[in-house]
């Protein structure tokens, strides 16, 4: 019999409904894999007892012919989502011992639909990073290695625990979040599918805030169908999030396989970067051919403001982060310094001990760009450019349905490679941040391997709230790429 942990999320869902496997069997299969995969460091905590209890409850429901869309399916949860009474760290020392008294909207919807929680996934501290190396819990290791090498590679970030655990088949699917690329870039580096929905499609309530006007949650999964199934459960209006949109959530799975004939695919010339590996260019050209062969019309477009997206992001995101992170003061929850003389020094010592270097850098940048005298020159100007980037994209979408680009400017890189130079690290987000600034949906689909045998993804961007067309395009891309490679199981 096949190991239930080898089934895709959708296949497992169907097998559970058909009772050819039980949720407890699937859950135990995953738990033993997680147990053996300590070297990947993908989990901050494993909730084995909770998982088994949830699985048994699901098996009861399935036995009665009941259950939701994800009944009995074991998932990993990025440790940015608050989970009731379960340690939630955001990858930070400052949230030591934080057991939220409430459940995030996204996770509560997953449990409503019957999913099982395997545990909380490692991530960059407060989702700041592109390599998972800023985590207080240490880096996650990419299951993929370059051919003939055992050097440890980054699984991308900040959702590195999500990408690595899905890629290594340690869960059927994982939640993730994307503020500047943290779903799509790790997906690209691990041959998984990552979807960042339109801003407002998925509730942010109960997700530890990084940059509130950019943060959006979505799934990381093994294939496009799995992402469609998971997003349907995660999405929907939530009165507890004032930026959540009250619009019906389509059945994304139903969009898969629908014809893409006649769809107009925009190819922006500004995404051709100096110094980008030739293989990424080639794969992009290949992707264009695939879409053409599927009946799409290719339209060359120009997005001249693209070059401002990264600098604008690295003003807006730290500004919002500096404000959001003001709440970590050692008073209400999390870490509190032992040695202090008065309340002010308690705040200072707590924050000095509790935050890592990257978080401190963001708080410094953020308070600087918001300070009197610099506000107009940095924050206000960045907001104006942000609006123009949005306008430019909407203008482009008058003549195209989707935009096709590479997901990331490189394949998985070695741990330590970019940590010494923050700008090098920030450059990894060059293709992804635009969608966050404009609030548009974007996704990464595995498309090929580079000459070292490492995965590369292609990105599709869609019109606001048109995830359905994006899923149609993703599925066409997936079918054409026929990507089936998996990493060798060196860690177990
Ligand atoms: N790498 C980007 C950053 O460090 C994006 C992170 C994210 O999307 N959460 O800010």
Coordinates of C-alpha atoms and ligand atoms in Angstrom, one line a residue:
X1 CA 0.0 0.0 0.0
X2 CA 1.2 3.5 -0.7
X3 CA 2.2 5.6 2.3
X4 CA -0.7 8.1 2.8
X5 CA 1.9 10.8 3.2
X6 CA 2.9 10.4 -0.4
X7 CA -0.6 11.4 -1.6
X8 CA -1.3 14.9 -2.7
X9 CA -3.7 16.9 -0.5
X10 CA -6.5 16.4 -3.0
X11 CA -5.8 12.7 -3.4
X12 CA -5.7 12.2 0.3
X13 CA -9.0 14.1 0.7
X14 CA -10.6 11.8 -1.8
X15 CA -9.0 8.6 -0.2
X16 CA -10.3 9.7 3.2
X17 CA -13.8 10.3 1.8
X18 CA -13.7 6.8 0.1
X19 CA -12.4 5.4 3.5
X20 CA -9.5 3.7 1.8
X21 CA -7.3 5.4 4.5
X22 CA -8.1 6.9 7.9
X23 CA -7.0 10.3 9.1
X24 CA -5.3 8.7 12.0
X25 CA -3.2 6.6 9.6
X26 CA -2.3 9.6 7.5
X27 CA -1.5 11.7 10.6
X28 CA 0.7 9.0 12.1
X29 CA 2.5 8.6 8.8
X30 CA 3.2 12.3 8.8
X31 CA 4.2 12.4 12.5
X32 CA 6.8 9.7 11.9
X33 CA 8.2 11.5 8.9
X34 CA 8.4 14.7 10.9
X35 CA 10.2 12.8 13.7
X36 CA 12.8 11.5 11.2
X37 CA 13.3 14.9 9.6
X38 CA 14.8 16.8 12.5
X39 CA 17.8 17.8 10.3
X40 CA 15.5 20.0 8.2
X41 CA 14.5 22.1 11.3
X42 CA 11.2 22.8 9.6
X43 CA 9.0 22.7 12.7
X44 CA 9.2 25.0 15.8
X45 CA 6.8 22.7 17.6
X46 CA 5.0 19.4 16.8
X47 CA 1.5 19.1 18.2
X48 CA 1.3 15.3 18.0
X49 CA -1.4 14.7 20.7
X50 CA -3.6 17.5 19.3
X51 CA -3.1 16.1 15.8
X52 CA -4.2 12.5 16.8
X53 CA -7.2 13.9 18.7
X54 CA -8.2 15.9 15.7
X55 CA -7.7 13.0 13.4
X56 CA -9.8 10.7 15.5
X57 CA -12.6 13.3 15.5
X58 CA -12.3 13.5 11.7
X59 CA -12.5 9.7 11.4
X60 CA -15.7 9.7 13.4
X61 CA -17.2 12.2 11.1
X62 CA -16.0 10.5 8.0
X63 CA -17.3 7.2 9.4
X64 CA -20.8 8.8 9.5
X65 CA -20.4 10.1 6.0
X66 CA -20.0 13.7 7.3
X67 CA -17.1 16.1 7.3
X68 CA -15.9 19.3 5.6
X69 CA -13.8 20.0 2.5
X70 CA -10.5 19.1 4.3
X71 CA -11.8 16.5 6.7
X72 CA -8.9 14.6 8.2
X73 CA -6.2 16.2 6.1
X74 CA -3.0 17.0 8.1
X75 CA -1.5 20.4 7.6
X76 CA 1.5 22.4 8.9
X77 CA 0.9 26.0 10.1
X78 CA 3.4 28.8 9.8
X79 CA 4.2 30.0 13.3
X80 CA 2.9 33.4 12.5
X81 CA -0.7 32.3 12.8
X82 CA -2.1 32.4 16.4
X83 CA -3.3 29.1 17.5
X84 CA -5.4 28.8 20.7
X85 CA -3.3 27.6 23.6
X86 CA -0.5 26.4 21.3
X87 CA 2.8 28.1 21.4
X88 CA 3.1 30.8 18.7
X89 CA 6.5 32.4 18.3
X90 CA 6.7 34.2 14.9
X91 CA 10.2 32.8 14.9
X92 CA 11.2 35.3 17.6
X93 CA 12.7 35.1 21.1
X94 CA 10.4 38.0 22.2
X95 CA 7.3 35.8 21.9
X96 CA 8.8 33.1 24.3
X97 CA 6.0 31.2 26.0
X98 CA 3.2 33.0 24.1
X99 CA 0.1 30.8 24.1
X100 CA -2.6 32.9 22.4
X101 CA -6.1 32.8 23.9
X102 CA -7.6 32.9 20.4
X103 CA -7.4 31.2 17.0
X104 CA -6.6 33.1 13.8
X105 CA -9.4 33.3 11.3
X106 CA -7.5 31.4 8.7
X107 CA -6.7 28.5 11.0
X108 CA -10.2 28.4 12.5
X109 CA -11.6 28.1 9.0
X110 CA -9.2 25.2 8.2
X111 CA -10.3 23.4 11.4
X112 CA -14.0 24.2 10.6
X113 CA -13.4 22.3 7.3
X114 CA -11.9 19.4 9.1
X115 CA -8.1 19.8 8.7
X116 CA -5.7 18.4 11.3
X117 CA -2.9 20.4 12.8
X118 CA 0.5 18.7 12.8
X119 CA 2.4 21.6 14.3
X120 CA 3.9 25.1 13.9
X121 CA 6.4 25.8 11.1
X122 CA 9.7 27.6 11.4
X123 CA 10.0 31.0 9.7
X124 CA 12.1 34.1 9.5
X125 CA 11.7 36.3 12.6
X126 CA 8.4 38.2 12.3
X127 CA 8.5 37.1 8.6
X128 CA 11.5 39.4 7.9
X129 CA 13.9 37.6 5.6
X130 CA 14.2 35.6 2.4
X131 CA 16.3 32.7 3.6
X132 CA 14.8 31.6 6.9
X133 CA 18.1 32.5 8.6
X134 CA 16.7 35.2 10.8
X135 CA 14.7 32.7 12.8
X136 CA 15.5 32.5 16.5
X137 CA 15.0 28.8 16.1
X138 CA 17.8 28.5 13.5
X139 CA 17.6 28.1 9.7
X140 CA 15.4 25.6 7.9
X141 CA 17.3 23.5 5.5
X142 CA 16.1 23.0 2.0
X143 CA 15.3 19.4 1.1
X144 CA 16.9 20.1 -2.3
X145 CA 20.6 19.9 -2.7
X146 CA 22.7 20.7 -5.8
X147 CA 23.8 17.6 -7.7
X148 CA 26.9 16.0 -6.2
X149 CA 27.0 18.4 -3.3
X150 CA 25.8 18.1 0.3
X151 CA 26.0 21.8 1.0
X152 CA 23.1 23.1 3.0
X153 CA 20.8 25.4 1.0
X154 CA 18.2 27.8 2.0
X155 CA 14.5 26.9 1.4
X156 CA 13.8 30.6 0.9
X157 CA 11.9 32.8 3.3
X158 CA 10.2 33.9 5.3
X159 CA 7.9 30.8 4.9
X160 CA 10.9 28.4 4.8
X161 CA 9.4 25.9 7.2
X162 CA 6.2 25.8 5.0
X163 CA 8.1 25.4 1.8
X164 CA 10.6 22.8 3.2
X165 CA 7.9 20.7 4.9
X166 CA 5.7 20.5 1.8
X167 CA 8.7 19.8 -0.4
X168 CA 9.9 17.0 2.0
X169 CA 6.3 15.6 2.3
X170 CA 6.1 16.3 6.0
X171 CA 2.5 17.6 5.7
X172 CA -0.2 17.6 3.0
X173 CA 0.0 21.3 2.7
X174 CA 1.0 24.4 4.7
X175 CA -0.2 27.9 5.5
X176 CA 2.2 30.7 4.7
X177 CA 2.2 34.5 4.5
X178 CA 3.5 36.9 1.9
X179 CA 4.4 40.5 2.6
X180 CA 6.9 41.0 -0.1
X181 CA 7.3 37.5 -1.6
X182 CA 7.4 35.1 1.4
X183 CA 5.0 32.6 -0.2
X184 CA 6.2 32.7 -3.8
X185 CA 10.0 32.9 -3.4
X186 CA 10.3 29.9 -1.0
X187 CA 7.9 28.0 -3.3
X188 CA 10.2 28.7 -6.2
X189 CA 13.2 27.5 -4.3
X190 CA 11.6 24.2 -3.2
X191 CA 9.6 23.1 -6.3
X192 CA 6.3 23.8 -4.5
X193 CA 3.2 25.8 -5.5
X194 CA 2.7 29.1 -3.6
X195 CA -0.3 31.4 -3.9
X196 CA -0.5 34.9 -2.6
X197 CA -4.2 36.0 -2.9
X198 CA -5.4 39.5 -3.5
X199 CA -5.0 41.8 -0.5
X200 CA -8.3 41.5 1.4
X201 CA -9.2 38.0 0.1
X202 CA -7.9 36.2 3.2
X203 CA -8.4 37.5 6.7
X204 CA -5.4 38.8 8.5
X205 CA -7.1 38.5 11.9
X206 CA -4.9 36.6 14.4
X207 CA -1.9 36.6 12.2
X208 CA 1.1 38.3 13.9
X209 CA 1.4 41.6 12.0
X210 CA 4.5 42.5 10.0
X211 CA 3.4 45.2 7.5
X212 CA -0.4 45.4 7.7
X213 CA -1.0 47.0 4.3
X214 CA 1.0 44.3 2.6
X215 CA 0.5 41.1 4.6
X216 CA -1.6 38.4 3.0
X217 CA -1.9 34.7 3.8
X218 CA -2.0 31.8 1.3
X219 CA -1.1 28.2 0.8
X220 CA 2.1 26.4 -0.1
X221 CA 1.3 23.0 -1.6
X222 CA 2.7 20.2 -3.8
X223 CA 0.5 21.1 -6.8
X224 CA -1.9 23.6 -8.2
X225 CA -5.0 21.6 -7.3
X226 CA -4.0 21.4 -3.7
X227 CA -3.5 25.1 -3.6
X228 CA -7.0 25.7 -5.1
X229 CA -8.5 23.4 -2.4
X230 CA -6.6 25.0 0.5
X231 CA -7.2 28.6 -0.6
X232 CA -11.0 28.0 -0.8
X233 CA -11.0 27.1 2.9
X234 CA -8.6 30.0 3.9
X235 CA -10.4 32.8 2.0
X236 CA -13.6 34.7 2.8
X237 CA -15.0 37.8 4.4
X238 CA -14.2 38.4 8.1
X239 CA -15.7 41.3 9.9
X240 CA -12.8 41.1 12.4
X241 CA -10.4 42.4 9.7
X242 CA -11.5 45.8 8.4
X243 CA -9.5 45.3 5.2
X244 CA -11.2 41.9 4.4
X245 CA -13.4 42.1 1.3
X246 CA -17.0 40.9 1.4
X247 CA -17.1 39.0 -1.9
X248 CA -18.1 35.4 -2.7
X249 CA -15.2 32.9 -2.8
X250 CA -15.2 31.0 -6.1
X251 CA -14.6 27.3 -6.4
X252 CA -11.0 27.6 -7.5
X253 CA -10.7 23.8 -8.1
X254 CA -13.5 24.1 -10.7
X255 CA -11.3 26.6 -12.7
X256 CA -8.5 24.0 -13.2
X257 CA -8.5 22.5 -16.7
X258 CA -10.7 25.2 -18.1
X259 CA -9.4 26.4 -21.4
X260 CA -6.9 29.2 -21.5
X261 CA -7.4 29.8 -25.2
X262 CA -7.4 33.4 -26.0
X263 CA -6.1 34.6 -22.6
X264 CA -3.7 37.5 -23.0
X265 CA -0.4 37.0 -21.2
X266 CA 1.7 40.1 -20.6
X267 CA 5.4 39.8 -20.6
X268 CA 7.0 42.8 -19.0
X269 CA 10.5 43.7 -20.4
X270 CA 11.6 45.3 -17.1
X271 CA 11.8 41.8 -15.5
X272 CA 14.9 41.1 -17.5
X273 CA 17.7 41.8 -15.1
X274 CA 21.4 42.2 -15.6
X275 CA 23.3 39.4 -14.0
X276 CA 20.3 37.1 -13.8
X277 CA 21.3 33.4 -14.5
X278 CA 20.7 32.6 -18.2
X279 CA 18.7 29.5 -17.2
X280 CA 16.1 31.7 -15.6
X281 CA 15.8 33.7 -18.9
X282 CA 15.5 30.4 -20.8
X283 CA 12.9 29.0 -18.5
X284 CA 10.9 32.2 -18.8
X285 CA 11.1 32.0 -22.6
X286 CA 10.0 28.4 -22.3
X287 CA 7.0 29.4 -20.1
X288 CA 6.0 31.9 -22.8
X289 CA 6.1 29.1 -25.4
X290 CA 4.0 26.8 -23.2
X291 CA 1.3 29.5 -22.8
X292 CA 1.4 30.2 -26.5
X293 CA 1.0 26.5 -27.3
X294 CA -2.0 26.3 -24.9
X295 CA -3.7 29.0 -27.1
X296 CA -2.8 32.1 -25.2
X297 CA -1.9 35.3 -26.9
X298 CA 1.5 36.8 -25.7
X299 CA 1.6 40.6 -25.3
X300 CA 4.8 42.4 -24.7
X301 CA 4.2 45.0 -22.0
X302 CA 6.3 47.7 -20.3
X303 CA 6.1 48.4 -16.5
X304 CA 8.7 51.2 -16.2
X305 CA 8.0 51.8 -12.5
X306 CA 9.1 48.2 -11.6
X307 CA 12.5 49.5 -10.7
X308 CA 11.1 51.5 -7.8
X309 CA 9.1 48.6 -6.3
X310 CA 12.0 47.3 -4.1
X311 CA 13.1 50.6 -2.7
X312 CA 9.5 51.6 -2.0
X313 CA 8.8 48.2 -0.3
X314 CA 11.9 48.6 1.9
X315 CA 10.5 52.0 3.1
X316 CA 6.8 51.0 3.5
X317 CA 7.3 47.6 5.1
X318 CA 9.8 48.7 7.8
X319 CA 7.7 51.8 8.6
X320 CA 4.7 49.6 9.3
X321 CA 6.8 47.0 11.1
X322 CA 8.3 49.6 13.4
X323 CA 4.8 50.6 14.4
X324 CA 3.4 47.0 14.7
X325 CA 6.3 45.8 16.7
X326 CA 6.0 48.6 19.3
X327 CA 3.6 46.3 21.2
X328 CA 6.4 43.9 22.2
X329 CA 7.5 45.6 25.4
X330 CA 7.7 42.8 27.9
X331 CA 4.5 43.8 29.7
X332 CA 1.6 41.7 28.4
X333 CA 3.2 38.6 27.0
X334 CA 6.4 37.0 25.8
X335 CA 9.9 37.5 26.9
X336 CA 10.8 40.0 29.7
X337 CA 14.3 41.0 30.6
X338 CA 15.5 39.9 34.1
X339 CA 17.8 42.9 34.8
X340 CA 16.3 46.4 34.6
X341 CA 16.1 49.4 36.9
X342 CA 12.9 51.1 35.9
X343 CA 10.1 50.7 33.3
X344 CA 12.0 52.4 30.5
X345 CA 15.0 50.2 30.9
X346 CA 12.7 47.1 31.2
X347 CA 11.3 48.0 27.7
X348 CA 14.8 48.6 26.4
X349 CA 16.4 45.5 27.8
X350 CA 13.5 43.3 26.7
X351 CA 13.6 44.6 23.2
X352 CA 17.4 44.4 23.0
X353 CA 17.3 40.8 24.1
X354 CA 14.1 39.7 22.4
X355 CA 14.7 41.0 18.8
X356 CA 17.3 39.7 16.4
X357 CA 19.5 41.8 14.2
X358 CA 17.2 41.9 11.1
X359 CA 14.2 42.9 13.2
X360 CA 16.2 45.7 14.9
X361 CA 17.4 46.9 11.5
X362 CA 13.8 47.1 10.3
X363 CA 12.7 49.0 13.4
X364 CA 15.6 51.5 12.9
X365 CA 14.8 52.0 9.2
X366 CA 11.1 52.3 9.9
X367 CA 11.3 54.8 12.7
X368 CA 13.8 56.8 10.6
X369 CA 11.6 57.1 7.6
X370 CA 8.6 58.0 9.8
X371 CA 10.5 60.6 11.8
X372 CA 9.7 64.3 11.6
X373 CA 11.9 65.8 8.9
X374 CA 12.3 62.6 6.9
X375 CA 8.7 61.6 6.7
X376 CA 8.0 63.6 3.5
X377 CA 11.2 62.6 1.8
X378 CA 10.8 58.9 2.4
X379 CA 7.5 57.6 3.7
X380 CA 5.2 60.0 1.9
X381 CA 7.1 59.8 -1.3
X382 CA 7.1 56.0 -1.1
X383 CA 3.4 56.0 -0.7
X384 CA 3.0 58.2 -3.8
X385 CA 5.2 55.9 -5.9
X386 CA 3.2 53.0 -4.5
X387 CA 0.0 54.4 -5.9
X388 CA 1.6 55.0 -9.2
X389 CA 2.9 51.4 -9.4
X390 CA -0.7 50.3 -8.7
X391 CA -2.1 52.6 -11.5
X392 CA 0.6 51.3 -13.9
X393 CA -0.4 47.7 -13.3
X394 CA -4.1 48.4 -13.6
X395 CA -3.4 50.2 -16.9
X396 CA -1.5 47.1 -18.1
X397 CA -4.4 44.9 -17.1
X398 CA -6.6 46.7 -19.6
X399 CA -4.7 44.8 -22.3
X400 CA -3.7 41.6 -20.6
X401 CA -5.4 39.0 -18.3
X402 CA -2.3 37.6 -16.6
X403 CA 1.4 38.6 -16.3
X404 CA 4.1 36.0 -16.6
X405 CA 7.6 36.5 -15.0
X406 CA 10.2 34.4 -13.2
X407 CA 9.4 34.0 -9.4
X408 CA 12.9 34.7 -8.1
X409 CA 16.2 35.9 -9.5
X410 CA 18.0 32.8 -8.3
X411 CA 17.7 29.2 -7.4
X412 CA 18.2 28.0 -3.8
X413 CA 21.4 29.6 -2.4
X414 CA 23.8 28.4 0.3
X415 CA 23.1 29.2 3.9
X416 CA 25.3 32.1 4.9
X417 CA 25.6 33.4 1.3
X418 CA 23.5 36.5 1.7
X419 CA 23.4 37.1 5.4
X420 CA 26.3 39.4 5.5
X421 CA 24.8 41.8 3.0
X422 CA 21.2 42.8 3.6
X423 CA 20.9 44.4 0.2
X424 CA 21.8 41.1 -1.5
X425 CA 19.1 39.4 0.6
X426 CA 16.5 42.1 -0.3
X427 CA 17.3 41.8 -4.0
X428 CA 15.8 38.3 -3.9
X429 CA 12.3 39.9 -3.6
X430 CA 12.7 41.9 -6.8
X431 CA 10.1 40.0 -8.8
X432 CA 7.6 39.5 -6.0
X433 CA 7.2 42.8 -4.1
X434 CA 5.3 44.6 -6.8
X435 CA 2.2 42.4 -6.3
X436 CA 2.2 43.2 -2.6
X437 CA 2.5 47.0 -3.1
X438 CA -0.4 46.8 -5.6
X439 CA -2.4 44.2 -3.6
X440 CA -2.6 41.9 -6.6
X441 CA -2.7 38.1 -6.5
X442 CA 0.4 36.2 -7.5
X443 CA 1.6 32.6 -7.6
X444 CA 4.7 30.6 -8.2
X445 CA 4.5 27.2 -10.1
X446 CA 7.5 24.8 -10.3
X447 CA 8.6 24.9 -13.9
X448 CA 12.1 23.4 -14.3
X449 CA 15.5 22.6 -12.9
X450 CA 18.7 24.5 -13.3
X451 CA 22.0 22.9 -14.4
X452 CA 22.8 22.0 -10.8
X453 CA 19.5 20.2 -10.5
X454 CA 17.8 22.9 -8.4
X455 CA 14.2 23.9 -8.9
X456 CA 13.0 27.2 -10.5
X457 CA 9.5 28.6 -10.5
X458 CA 7.6 30.9 -12.8
X459 CA 5.2 33.5 -11.5
X460 CA 1.8 34.5 -12.7
X461 CA 0.2 37.7 -11.6
X462 CA -3.5 38.4 -12.0
X463 CA -6.1 41.2 -11.7
X464 CA -7.4 42.1 -8.3
X465 CA -9.8 39.3 -7.1
X466 CA -9.3 37.3 -10.3
X467 CA -7.6 34.3 -8.7
X468 CA -9.7 32.1 -10.8
X469 CA -8.0 33.2 -14.1
X470 CA -4.7 32.9 -12.2
X471 CA -5.5 29.2 -11.3
X472 CA -6.5 28.5 -14.9
X473 CA -3.1 29.8 -16.0
X474 CA -1.2 28.0 -13.2
X475 CA -2.8 24.7 -14.2
X476 CA -1.9 25.2 -17.8
X477 CA 1.6 26.0 -16.8
X478 CA 1.8 23.0 -14.6
X479 CA 0.5 20.7 -17.3
X480 CA 2.9 22.0 -19.8
X481 CA 5.9 21.9 -17.5
X482 CA 5.1 18.3 -16.4
X483 CA 7.4 18.9 -13.4
X484 CA 7.7 15.7 -11.4
X485 CA 11.2 15.8 -9.8
X486 CA 11.4 15.4 -6.0
X487 CA 14.4 15.8 -3.7
X488 CA 16.3 12.8 -2.6
X489 CA 15.4 11.8 1.0
X490 CA 18.9 12.5 2.5
X491 CA 17.5 13.7 5.9
X492 CA 15.6 10.6 7.0
Ligands
LIG1 N1 11.8 39.0 2.1 C1 10.9 40.1 2.3 C2 11.3 40.8 3.6 O1 12.2 40.4 4.2 C3 9.5 39.7 2.3 C4 9.1 38.9 3.5 C5 7.7 38.5 3.5 O2 7.0 38.4 2.5 N2 7.2 38.2 4.7 O3 10.7 41.8 4.0

